[in-house]
Amino acid sequence: MAAKRPQKKSSTAKGDGTSGRSRGSGTKSGTRKGSKTPAATEKTLTRLVIVIMGVLCLVFTVMAGYWLWQGGADATRPVPPSKTERQKTPAATSPARPTPAQPSATAGKVQSGEASRTTGKGVHADAQSDASTPGGDADKAAPSVPRNATSDAVDGEGAVRAPVNAGALPYEESLDAPLEEGVKQVDYALVQTLVRLGIARERLRIASVETRNEQGESYHFQQMTLGVGDAPDRFVKAFVEALSVWAERAQMRKKADDLIEVYVGGVLTHEITLSLYESVEEPRPGTPVEGALLAIVIDDIGESMGAVRDLLKLDYPVTFAVWPRSSHAREAAEAAHRAGREVMIHQPMEPLKYPSVKPGPGAIYVRMGSDEIEATLRDNLARVPHAVGLNNHMGSRFTQDTRGVRAVCDALEGKGLFVLDSVTHSGSVFYREARKAGLPAGKRNVFLDVIHDKRNIMFQLDKAARVAHEQGVAVAIGHPLAETVAALKEWQRTRDKSVRIVTMRQLLDAETTARR
């Protein structure tokens, strides 16, 4: 039997086998070297997305931290000033005006707008306290924010007033007096120029302060002498620039090499004589300084006992005007009385912009009848023990209402109280009607802290002292702001000791005696 020969595979079969192996081999090779499977690709993309998101989160975290840090730094700066829209009156000698933050004026009495303040607590960071800072440079740009020095006014509890923030005064009214506002801004520009050039405050002497009237608005016309040494042009250059930043309505004119004039809205407000000597002449013997009396009244007392304690430490007396519905009205009044300080009621009265601006609880309004006014005053007097006088809180509308003011005077009759007209509006009749009713009465001469800057407040204190020299008596009103407390502390060291700091009662008694 013949042996069976092995059958040859057909070429087709062989080819198919080869192709099959090739396909198998190709598939295996593709898995190792070619494109990844969908699952692997998805995993890679997921990792990439996670990495990108992580980087973005890190970037956003860093940016947010920087933003918060900047915000915290900004919170320590003073609140920008006046909300009044300023009339643009460019000075002929002024450079192009930048648009920086303006000096703070919200807690004082500046313009016609009024607002209830938000609460908050902040401590200004600049602890420098001397206006004679060396190293000033007229070639540097004028500062765009007030150089407040308030940390030394903060008590151990971290506050001199609750809240410390200058913009957080509750129920505060602004003064409808654009000319006086302009004068204060020129004062501030002058003080900032001294700081910038390193000129000591003692080299500026207020020679006279005259109360003038322009279209029914009172303002201070001031004559000063400044020791600039051998660089008057340097001072003039810096002062012009400071005016362009801080007092847009002001114009400066150089009348002579040693005399400059400043106008606000076309009204002459300042005359400054430039002395080539660094020290300025002191008042000559025979200058009437005897009997110059100054009363300093601090309004809005009662929201911080820290402020009360700091004010009681001063080596001269200030009068405490206590807001009757404040958190610590009775406690503050008792503390002041125990320390031998004078206490007044800071009586809320209706402002011009009521009801959009509210004077706070316990206020009196022009719509009230005499009985309601008397009942409100009686209730408020019971809340402030030891009060010997009353002044108005806000009241730009009420103090112009003769009927309402007479009702207040009638309610005070026989109670042994005096009246202080805060003059929150030039049309106030409060002082006049109180005098007619036979009540001891005075009126405010200087607001200290329209602009919240310690050096500027010290300048206003010097101005008040000069008014006392000129008129025999003067009344200055401030608020328990950190800047004001710091200024009062430092001023006790540098002030003109020929002016006697007295209580309101002492000042009014002296006026009464002088009139006899």
mmCIF file of C-alpha atoms in Angstrom, residues 13 15 44 90-91 97 155 184 242-243 255 281 306 308 364 386 408 426 451 469 500 508 512:
data_model
loop_
_atom_site.group_PDB
_atom_site.id
_atom_site.type_symbol
_atom_site.label_atom_id
_atom_site.label_comp_id
_atom_site.label_asym_id
_atom_site.label_seq_id
_atom_site.Cartn_x
_atom_site.Cartn_y
_atom_site.Cartn_z
ATOM 1 C CA ALA A 13 -4.359 28.933 2.859
ATOM 2 C CA GLY A 15 -1.463 33.432 2.425
ATOM 3 C CA THR A 44 -4.702 61.157 30.993
ATOM 4 C CA PRO A 90 -8.886 126.184 38.372
ATOM 5 C CA ALA A 91 -6.188 128.423 39.794
ATOM 6 C CA ARG A 97 -5.276 118.819 38.760
ATOM 7 C CA ASP A 155 -6.683 103.219 74.401
ATOM 8 C CA LYS A 184 -10.793 124.465 55.990
ATOM 9 C CA ALA A 242 -1.153 121.179 47.489
ATOM 10 C CA LEU A 243 -3.994 123.606 46.777
ATOM 11 C CA LYS A 255 1.151 139.994 45.755
ATOM 12 C CA GLU A 281 8.098 137.036 65.670
ATOM 13 C CA GLY A 306 -12.411 104.706 76.110
ATOM 14 C CA VAL A 308 -14.129 109.510 77.867
ATOM 15 C CA ILE A 364 -37.133 117.407 68.375
ATOM 16 C CA HIS A 386 -25.234 116.651 86.045
ATOM 17 C CA VAL A 408 -36.880 125.017 73.647
ATOM 18 C CA SER A 426 -25.636 130.207 59.098
ATOM 19 C CA ILE A 451 -11.048 117.273 58.147
ATOM 20 C CA HIS A 469 -6.929 136.553 71.637
ATOM 21 C CA ARG A 500 -6.879 129.889 79.416
ATOM 22 C CA LEU A 508 -20.277 132.625 79.669
ATOM 23 C CA THR A 512 -21.638 138.387 81.350
#
